[in-house]
Short mmCIF file of C-alpha atoms in Angstrom, two decimals:
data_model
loop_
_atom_site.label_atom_id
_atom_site.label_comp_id
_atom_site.label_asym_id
_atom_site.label_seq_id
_atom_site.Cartn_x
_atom_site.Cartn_y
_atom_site.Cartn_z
CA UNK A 1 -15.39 -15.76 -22.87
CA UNK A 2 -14.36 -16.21 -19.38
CA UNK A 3 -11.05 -14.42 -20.41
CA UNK A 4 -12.68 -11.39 -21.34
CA UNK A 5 -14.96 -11.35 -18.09
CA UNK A 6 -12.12 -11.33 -16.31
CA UNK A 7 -10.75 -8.56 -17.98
CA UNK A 8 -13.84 -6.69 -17.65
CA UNK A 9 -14.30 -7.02 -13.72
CA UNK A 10 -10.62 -6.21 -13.27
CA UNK A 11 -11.16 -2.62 -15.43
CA UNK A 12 -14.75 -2.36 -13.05
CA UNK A 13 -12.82 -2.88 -10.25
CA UNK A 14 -9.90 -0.51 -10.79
CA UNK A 15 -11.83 1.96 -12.62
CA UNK A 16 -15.14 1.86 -10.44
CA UNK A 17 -13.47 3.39 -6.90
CA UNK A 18 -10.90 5.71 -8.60
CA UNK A 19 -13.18 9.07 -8.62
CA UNK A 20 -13.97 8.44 -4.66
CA UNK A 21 -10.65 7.15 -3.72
CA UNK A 22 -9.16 10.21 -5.07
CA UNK A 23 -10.86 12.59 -2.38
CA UNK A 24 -9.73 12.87 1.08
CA UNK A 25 -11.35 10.42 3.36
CA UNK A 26 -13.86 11.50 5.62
CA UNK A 27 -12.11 13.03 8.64
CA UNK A 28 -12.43 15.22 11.35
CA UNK A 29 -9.53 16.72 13.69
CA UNK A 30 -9.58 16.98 17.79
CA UNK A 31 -7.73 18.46 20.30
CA UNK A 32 -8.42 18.44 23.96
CA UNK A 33 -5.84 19.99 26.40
CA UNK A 34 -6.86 18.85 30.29
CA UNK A 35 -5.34 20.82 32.95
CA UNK A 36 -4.61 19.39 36.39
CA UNK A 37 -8.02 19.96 37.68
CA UNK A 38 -9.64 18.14 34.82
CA UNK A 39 -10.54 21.74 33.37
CA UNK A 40 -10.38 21.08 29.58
CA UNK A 41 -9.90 23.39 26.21
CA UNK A 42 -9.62 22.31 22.76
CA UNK A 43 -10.74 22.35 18.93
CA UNK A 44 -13.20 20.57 16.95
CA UNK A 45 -11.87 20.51 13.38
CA UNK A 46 -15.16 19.12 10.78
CA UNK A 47 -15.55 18.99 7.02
CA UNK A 48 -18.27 21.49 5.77
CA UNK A 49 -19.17 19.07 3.41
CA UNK A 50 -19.74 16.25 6.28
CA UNK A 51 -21.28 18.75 8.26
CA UNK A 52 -23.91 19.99 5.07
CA UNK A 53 -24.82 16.43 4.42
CA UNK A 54 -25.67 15.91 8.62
CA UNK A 55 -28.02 19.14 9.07
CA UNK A 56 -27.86 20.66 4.88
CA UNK A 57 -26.10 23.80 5.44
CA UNK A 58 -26.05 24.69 1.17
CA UNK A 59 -30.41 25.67 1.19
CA UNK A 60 -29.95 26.72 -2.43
CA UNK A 61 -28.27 23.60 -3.32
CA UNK A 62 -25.78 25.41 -5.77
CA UNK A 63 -22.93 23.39 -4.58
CA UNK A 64 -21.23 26.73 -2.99
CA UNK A 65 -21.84 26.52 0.77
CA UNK A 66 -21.47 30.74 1.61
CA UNK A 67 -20.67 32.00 5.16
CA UNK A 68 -24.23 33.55 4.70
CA UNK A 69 -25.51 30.29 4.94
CA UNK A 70 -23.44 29.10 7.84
CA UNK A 71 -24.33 32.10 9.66
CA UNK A 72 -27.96 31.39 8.85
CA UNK A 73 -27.62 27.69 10.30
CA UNK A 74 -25.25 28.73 13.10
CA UNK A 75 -28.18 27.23 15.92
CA UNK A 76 -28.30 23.90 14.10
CA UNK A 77 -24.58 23.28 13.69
CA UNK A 78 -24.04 24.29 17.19
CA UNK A 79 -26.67 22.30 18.42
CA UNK A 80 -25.56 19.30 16.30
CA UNK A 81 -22.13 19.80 17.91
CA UNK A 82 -23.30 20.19 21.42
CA UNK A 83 -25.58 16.34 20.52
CA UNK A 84 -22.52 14.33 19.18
CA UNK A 85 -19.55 15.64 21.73
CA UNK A 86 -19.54 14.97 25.25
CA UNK A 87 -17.59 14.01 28.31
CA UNK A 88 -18.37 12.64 31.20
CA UNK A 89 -18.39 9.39 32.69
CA UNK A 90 -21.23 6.95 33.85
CA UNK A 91 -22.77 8.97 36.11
CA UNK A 92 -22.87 12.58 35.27
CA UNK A 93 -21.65 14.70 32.04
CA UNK A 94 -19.23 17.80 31.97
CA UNK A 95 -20.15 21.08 30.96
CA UNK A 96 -20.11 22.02 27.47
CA UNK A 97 -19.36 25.40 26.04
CA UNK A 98 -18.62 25.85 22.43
CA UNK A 99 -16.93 28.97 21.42
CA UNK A 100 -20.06 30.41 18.76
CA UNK A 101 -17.87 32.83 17.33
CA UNK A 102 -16.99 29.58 14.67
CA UNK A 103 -13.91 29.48 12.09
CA UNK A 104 -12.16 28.03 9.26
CA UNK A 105 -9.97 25.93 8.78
CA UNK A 106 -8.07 23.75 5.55
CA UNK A 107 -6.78 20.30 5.39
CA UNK A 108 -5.89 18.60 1.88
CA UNK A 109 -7.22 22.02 -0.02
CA UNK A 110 -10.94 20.99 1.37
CA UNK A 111 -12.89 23.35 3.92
CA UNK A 112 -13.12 22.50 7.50
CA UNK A 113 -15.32 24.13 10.45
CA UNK A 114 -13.14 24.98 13.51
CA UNK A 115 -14.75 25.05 16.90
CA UNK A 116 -13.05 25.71 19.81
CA UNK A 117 -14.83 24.66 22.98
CA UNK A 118 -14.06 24.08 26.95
CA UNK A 119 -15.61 21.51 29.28
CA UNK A 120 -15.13 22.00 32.92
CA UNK A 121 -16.03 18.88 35.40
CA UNK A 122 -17.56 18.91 38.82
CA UNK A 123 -16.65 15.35 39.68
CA UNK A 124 -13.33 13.97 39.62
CA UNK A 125 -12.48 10.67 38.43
CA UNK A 126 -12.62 8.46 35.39
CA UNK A 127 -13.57 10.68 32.00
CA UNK A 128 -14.43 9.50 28.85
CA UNK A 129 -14.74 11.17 26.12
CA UNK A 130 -17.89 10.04 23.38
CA UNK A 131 -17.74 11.27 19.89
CA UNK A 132 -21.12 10.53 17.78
CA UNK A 133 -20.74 12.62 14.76
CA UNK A 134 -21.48 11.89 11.21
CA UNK A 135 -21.77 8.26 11.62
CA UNK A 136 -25.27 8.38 10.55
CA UNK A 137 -24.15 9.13 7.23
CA UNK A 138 -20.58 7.86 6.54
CA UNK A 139 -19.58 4.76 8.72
CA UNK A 140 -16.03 4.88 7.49
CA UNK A 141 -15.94 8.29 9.39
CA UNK A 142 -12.06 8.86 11.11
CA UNK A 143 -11.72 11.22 14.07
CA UNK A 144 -7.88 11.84 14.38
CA UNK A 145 -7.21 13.21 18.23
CA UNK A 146 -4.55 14.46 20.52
CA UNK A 147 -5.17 14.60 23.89
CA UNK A 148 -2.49 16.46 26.20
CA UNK A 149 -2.21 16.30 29.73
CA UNK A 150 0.23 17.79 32.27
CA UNK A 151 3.54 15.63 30.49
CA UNK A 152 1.71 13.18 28.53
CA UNK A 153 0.12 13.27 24.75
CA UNK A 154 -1.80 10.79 23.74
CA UNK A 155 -2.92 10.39 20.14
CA UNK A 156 -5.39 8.07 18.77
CA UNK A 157 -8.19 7.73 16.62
CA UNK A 158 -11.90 7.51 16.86
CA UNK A 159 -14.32 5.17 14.75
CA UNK A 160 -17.59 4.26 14.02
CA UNK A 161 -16.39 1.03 15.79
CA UNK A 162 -14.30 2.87 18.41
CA UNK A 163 -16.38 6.37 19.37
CA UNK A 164 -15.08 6.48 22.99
CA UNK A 165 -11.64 7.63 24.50
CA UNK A 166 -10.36 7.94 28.13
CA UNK A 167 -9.28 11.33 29.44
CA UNK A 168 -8.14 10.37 32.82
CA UNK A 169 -6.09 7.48 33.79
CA UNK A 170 -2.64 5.92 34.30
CA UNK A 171 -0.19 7.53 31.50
CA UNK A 172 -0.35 5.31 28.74
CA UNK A 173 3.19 2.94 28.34
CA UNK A 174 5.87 2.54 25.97
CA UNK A 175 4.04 -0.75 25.06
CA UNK A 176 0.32 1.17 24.80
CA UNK A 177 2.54 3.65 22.27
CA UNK A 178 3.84 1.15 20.24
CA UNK A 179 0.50 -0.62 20.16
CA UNK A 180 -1.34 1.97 19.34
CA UNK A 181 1.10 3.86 15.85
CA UNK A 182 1.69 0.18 14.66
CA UNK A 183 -2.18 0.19 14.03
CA UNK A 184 -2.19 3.45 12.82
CA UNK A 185 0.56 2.61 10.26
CA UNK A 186 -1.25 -0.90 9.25
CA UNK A 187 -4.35 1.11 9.00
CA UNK A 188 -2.97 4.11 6.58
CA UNK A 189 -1.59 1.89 3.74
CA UNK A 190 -4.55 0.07 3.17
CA UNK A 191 -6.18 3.43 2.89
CA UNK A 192 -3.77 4.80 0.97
CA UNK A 193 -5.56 3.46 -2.10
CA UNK A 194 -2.44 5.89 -4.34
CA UNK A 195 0.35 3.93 -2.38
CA UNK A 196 -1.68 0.80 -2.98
CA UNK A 197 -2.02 1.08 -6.94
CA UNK A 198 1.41 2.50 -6.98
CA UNK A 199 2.98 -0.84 -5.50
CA UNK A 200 0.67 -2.88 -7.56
CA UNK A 201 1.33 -1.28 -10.93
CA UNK A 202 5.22 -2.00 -10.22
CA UNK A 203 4.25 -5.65 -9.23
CA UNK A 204 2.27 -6.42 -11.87
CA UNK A 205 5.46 -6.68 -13.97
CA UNK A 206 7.78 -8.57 -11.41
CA UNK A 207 6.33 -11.65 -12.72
CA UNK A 208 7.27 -10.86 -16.26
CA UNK A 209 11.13 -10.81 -18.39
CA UNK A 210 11.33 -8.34 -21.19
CA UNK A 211 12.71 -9.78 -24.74
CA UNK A 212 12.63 -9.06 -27.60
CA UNK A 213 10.18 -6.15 -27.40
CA UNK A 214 7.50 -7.78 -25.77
CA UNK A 215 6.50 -9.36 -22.18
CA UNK A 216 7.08 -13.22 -21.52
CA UNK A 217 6.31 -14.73 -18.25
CA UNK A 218 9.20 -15.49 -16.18
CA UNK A 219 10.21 -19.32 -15.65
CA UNK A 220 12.68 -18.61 -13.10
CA UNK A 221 11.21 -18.42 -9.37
CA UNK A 222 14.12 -16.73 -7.99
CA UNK A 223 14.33 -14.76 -10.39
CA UNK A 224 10.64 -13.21 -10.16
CA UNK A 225 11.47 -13.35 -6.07
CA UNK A 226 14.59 -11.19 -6.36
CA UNK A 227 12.81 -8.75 -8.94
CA UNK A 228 9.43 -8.40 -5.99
CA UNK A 229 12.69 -8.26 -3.07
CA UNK A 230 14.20 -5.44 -4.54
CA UNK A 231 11.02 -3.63 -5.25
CA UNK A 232 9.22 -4.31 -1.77
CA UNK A 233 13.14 -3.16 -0.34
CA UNK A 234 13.20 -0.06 -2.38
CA UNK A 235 9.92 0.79 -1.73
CA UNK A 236 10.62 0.57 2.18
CA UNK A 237 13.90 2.18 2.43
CA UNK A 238 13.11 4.89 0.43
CA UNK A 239 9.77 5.62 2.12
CA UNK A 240 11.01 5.06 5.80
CA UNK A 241 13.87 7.41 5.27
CA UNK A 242 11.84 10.81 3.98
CA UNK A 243 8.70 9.46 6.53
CA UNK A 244 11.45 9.78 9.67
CA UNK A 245 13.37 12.87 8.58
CA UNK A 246 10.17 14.11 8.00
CA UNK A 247 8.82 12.86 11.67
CA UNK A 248 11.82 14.11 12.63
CA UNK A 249 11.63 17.72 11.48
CA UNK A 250 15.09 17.38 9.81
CA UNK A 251 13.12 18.11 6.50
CA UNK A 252 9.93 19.93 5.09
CA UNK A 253 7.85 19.62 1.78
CA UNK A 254 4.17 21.15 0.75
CA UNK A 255 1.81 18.90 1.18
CA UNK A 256 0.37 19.76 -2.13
CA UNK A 257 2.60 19.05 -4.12
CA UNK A 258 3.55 16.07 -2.13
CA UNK A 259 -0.29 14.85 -2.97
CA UNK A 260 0.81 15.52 -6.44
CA UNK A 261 3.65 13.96 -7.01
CA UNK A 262 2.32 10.75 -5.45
CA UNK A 263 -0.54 10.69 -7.89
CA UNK A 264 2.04 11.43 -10.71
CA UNK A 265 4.03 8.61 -9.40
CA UNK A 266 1.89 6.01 -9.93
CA UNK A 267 1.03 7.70 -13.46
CA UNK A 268 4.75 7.17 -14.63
CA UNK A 269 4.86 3.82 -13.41
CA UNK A 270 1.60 2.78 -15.37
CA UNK A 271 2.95 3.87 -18.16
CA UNK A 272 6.06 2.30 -17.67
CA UNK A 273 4.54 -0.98 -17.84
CA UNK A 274 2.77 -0.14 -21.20
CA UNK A 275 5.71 1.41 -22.82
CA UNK A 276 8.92 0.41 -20.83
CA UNK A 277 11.78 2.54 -20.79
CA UNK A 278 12.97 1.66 -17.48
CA UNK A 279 13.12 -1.99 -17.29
CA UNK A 280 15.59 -2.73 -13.71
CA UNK A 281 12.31 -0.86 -11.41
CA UNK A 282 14.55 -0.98 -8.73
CA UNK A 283 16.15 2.52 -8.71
CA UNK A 284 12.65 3.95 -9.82
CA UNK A 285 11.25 2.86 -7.26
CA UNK A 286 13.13 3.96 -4.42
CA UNK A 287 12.98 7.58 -6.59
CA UNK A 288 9.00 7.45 -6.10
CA UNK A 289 9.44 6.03 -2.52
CA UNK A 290 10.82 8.84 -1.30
CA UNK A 291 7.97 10.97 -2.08
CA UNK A 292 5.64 8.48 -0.73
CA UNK A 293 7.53 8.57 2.45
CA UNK A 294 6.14 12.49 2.39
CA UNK A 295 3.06 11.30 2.15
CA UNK A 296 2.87 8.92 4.99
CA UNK A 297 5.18 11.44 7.35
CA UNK A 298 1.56 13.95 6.73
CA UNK A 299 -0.61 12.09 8.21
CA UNK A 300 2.07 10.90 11.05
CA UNK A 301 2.09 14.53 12.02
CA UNK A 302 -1.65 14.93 11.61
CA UNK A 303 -1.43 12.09 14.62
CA UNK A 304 0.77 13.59 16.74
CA UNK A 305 3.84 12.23 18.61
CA UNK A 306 4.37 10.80 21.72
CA UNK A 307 5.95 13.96 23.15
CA UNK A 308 8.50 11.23 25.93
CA UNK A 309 8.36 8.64 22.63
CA UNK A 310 9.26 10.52 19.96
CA UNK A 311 11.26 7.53 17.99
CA UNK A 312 8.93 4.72 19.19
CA UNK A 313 6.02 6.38 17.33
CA UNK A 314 8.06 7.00 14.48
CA UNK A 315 9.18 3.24 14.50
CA UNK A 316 6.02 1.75 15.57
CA UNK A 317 3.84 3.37 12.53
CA UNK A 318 6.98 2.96 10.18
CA UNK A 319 7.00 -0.82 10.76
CA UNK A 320 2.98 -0.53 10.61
CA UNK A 321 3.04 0.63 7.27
CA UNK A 322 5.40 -2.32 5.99
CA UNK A 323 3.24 -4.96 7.83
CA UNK A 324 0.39 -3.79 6.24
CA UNK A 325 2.63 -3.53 3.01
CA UNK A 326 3.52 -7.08 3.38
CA UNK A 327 -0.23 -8.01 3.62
CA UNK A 328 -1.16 -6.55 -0.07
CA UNK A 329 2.25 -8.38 -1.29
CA UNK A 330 1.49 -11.63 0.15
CA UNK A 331 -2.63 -11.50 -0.89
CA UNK A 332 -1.15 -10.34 -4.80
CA UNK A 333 1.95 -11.92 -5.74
CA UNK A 334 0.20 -15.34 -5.54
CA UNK A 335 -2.39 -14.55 -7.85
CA UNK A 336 0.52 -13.06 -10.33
CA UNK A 337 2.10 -16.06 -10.02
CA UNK A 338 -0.62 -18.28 -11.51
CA UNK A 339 -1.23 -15.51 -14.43
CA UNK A 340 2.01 -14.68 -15.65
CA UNK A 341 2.69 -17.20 -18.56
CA UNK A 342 -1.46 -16.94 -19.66
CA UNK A 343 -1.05 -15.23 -23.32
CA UNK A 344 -4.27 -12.81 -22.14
CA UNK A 345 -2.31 -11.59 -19.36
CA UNK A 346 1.41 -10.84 -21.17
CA UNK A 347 -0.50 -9.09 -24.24
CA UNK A 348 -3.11 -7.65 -22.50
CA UNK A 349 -4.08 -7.72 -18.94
CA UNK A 350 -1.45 -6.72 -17.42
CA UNK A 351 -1.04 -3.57 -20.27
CA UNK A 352 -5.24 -2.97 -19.63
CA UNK A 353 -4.45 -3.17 -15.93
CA UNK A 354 -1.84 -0.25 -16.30
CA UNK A 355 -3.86 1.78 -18.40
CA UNK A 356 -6.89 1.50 -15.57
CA UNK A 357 -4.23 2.76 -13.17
CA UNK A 358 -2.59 5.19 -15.27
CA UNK A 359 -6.29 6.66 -15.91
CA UNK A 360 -7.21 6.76 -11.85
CA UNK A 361 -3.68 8.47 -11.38
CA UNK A 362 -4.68 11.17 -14.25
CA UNK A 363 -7.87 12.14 -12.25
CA UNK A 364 -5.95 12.22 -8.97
CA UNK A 365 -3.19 14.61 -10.63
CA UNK A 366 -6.11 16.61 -12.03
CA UNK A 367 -7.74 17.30 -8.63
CA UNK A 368 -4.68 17.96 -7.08
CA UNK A 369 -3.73 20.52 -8.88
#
């Protein structure tokens, strides 16, 4: 009985997030460009969908959100704009305008509001910029923003946790750069729920020999070690070389069918496990890394680069990404370990485990499309 529990929370647990998981995060996009006398443009980049369930934009709730209706709530989303967004510092704010002529925008084939605005400061001094939006409703909200000034860029991203940013100050330093991607790169793979399942669906047979026909569980440690090595190494190579020529601008692909491919990754290698054809994953996998590498090189650019740190950023978020790799590897392969030779898990876990994935990656490829 306690078998078939476990079986049963590990299909909840795989199954239960897939349909969520599979949408873009919550995100918005900012851009602030501050002249030498702290006069400052930019763009406010914000999901119609966040922005519909802050201040319901859709009044007919037909799940089409017309430019009618925008135009209709045009006072309440500028005045929810003007309420979340301001700089300033402690003791007086700058002045707002928002452009109210609004616009459109696309990221990951979902809608996005585009606001261009300009904030002009009587005081100089410290700034800070304070972002407040769509918190309310979504606490794993990201705000993904550049700042440039004079020769200095500065990426970073806003939280629920972290809603504030400085706008004025020393340039940040090679050390503040590093800092700053390898968190970024830490904190993409574990969102990356597809690069996630992907890595897991290849390492829930690194544990396991294939003879006659069927799965046994491996009695040779090294063995099982060199099989997860030369995954976790293909995996990396392949990823870091598209993700820096990509970085780079050596190379281009379409995000869309980037998405795509990633999702039809992970599909291939489910199935894999349930009927394997390819049984040395080590080639395959550095294959399907390179497309992942596409994947993490989007949202890399979506950041920004260091304009003076070009490679550091690259290398910073690069080795980010691994760490963070390294994390998932080190918090699964244990439990794999102590599974491998149990008869549940040869002839039936770890095929039901596959299938779970191979089912998230079908409704990933379907919305992707």
């Amino acid at each position: 009985m306690a078998k078939q529990r476990l079986i049963l929370a590990l299909v909840i647990i795989l199954l239960g997030p897939a349909q969520a998981l599979a949408h873009q995060l919550s995100t918005a996009y900012l851009s602030v460009h501050q002249d030498a006398e702290l006069a400052m443009t930019g763009q406010w980049q914000i999901r119609w969908l966040d922005l519909h369930q802050a201040i319901t934009l859709d009044e007919d709730q037909d799940g089409q959100l017309t430019w009618r209706e925008v135009s209709q709530n045009k006072e309440n989303i500028l005045e929810y704009l003007y309420s979340t967004l301001v700089i300033g510092n402690d003791s007086t704010s700058c002045q707002m305008q928002i452009n109210p002529e609004l616009q459109t925008a696309s990221h990951f084939n979902e809608g996005y509001l585009a606001a261009s605005f300009s904030a002009s400061c009587a005081e100089h001094g410290p700034l800070t910029l304070s972002y407040n939006a769509i918190y309310e409703i979504d606490e794993e909200h990201k705000v993904l923003i550049n700042i440039s000034r004079q020769d200095e860029s500065i990426s970073a991203v806003l939280s629920a946790e972290q809603r504030d940013i400085a706008l004025t100050g020393e340039a940040y330093s090679a050390l503040d750069t590093f800092v700053q991607y390898l968190e970024q790169g830490v904190i993409h793979i574990w969102l990356g729920i597809d690069h996630i399942v992907f890595l897991l669906a290849l390492l829930l047979t690194a544990v396991l020999v294939r003879k006659d026909k069927q799965w046994l569980g491996s009695s040779e440690p090294g063995k099982m070690f060199k099989n997860t090595f030369w995954i976790v190494s293909a995996f990396t190579l392949a990823h870091s070389i598209t993700l820096t020529a990509t970085a780079m601008n050596w190379i281009n692909m379409d995000s869309s069918w980037v998405e795509l491919s990633i999702a039809l990754s992970v599909l291939i290698a489910a199935c894999n496990n349930i009927w394997p054809v390819i049984v040395r994953l080590g080639w395959l996998t550095f294959g399907f890394g390179l497309l992942h590498g596409f994947g993490f090189a989007s949202v890399l650019a979506q950041l920004g680069l260091h304009p003076q740190q070009t490679l550091l950023s690259v290398l910073a978020f690069n080795l980010g990404v691994e760490l963070g790799q390294l994390v998932i590897l080190f918090a699964t392969f244990p439990v794999l370990m102590l599974v491998r030779s149990k008869v549940w898990y040869r002839k039936g876990g770890m095929q039901l485990a596959s299938a779970c994935i191979g089912v998230m990656a079908v409704i990933w490829s379907l919305e992707r499309i």
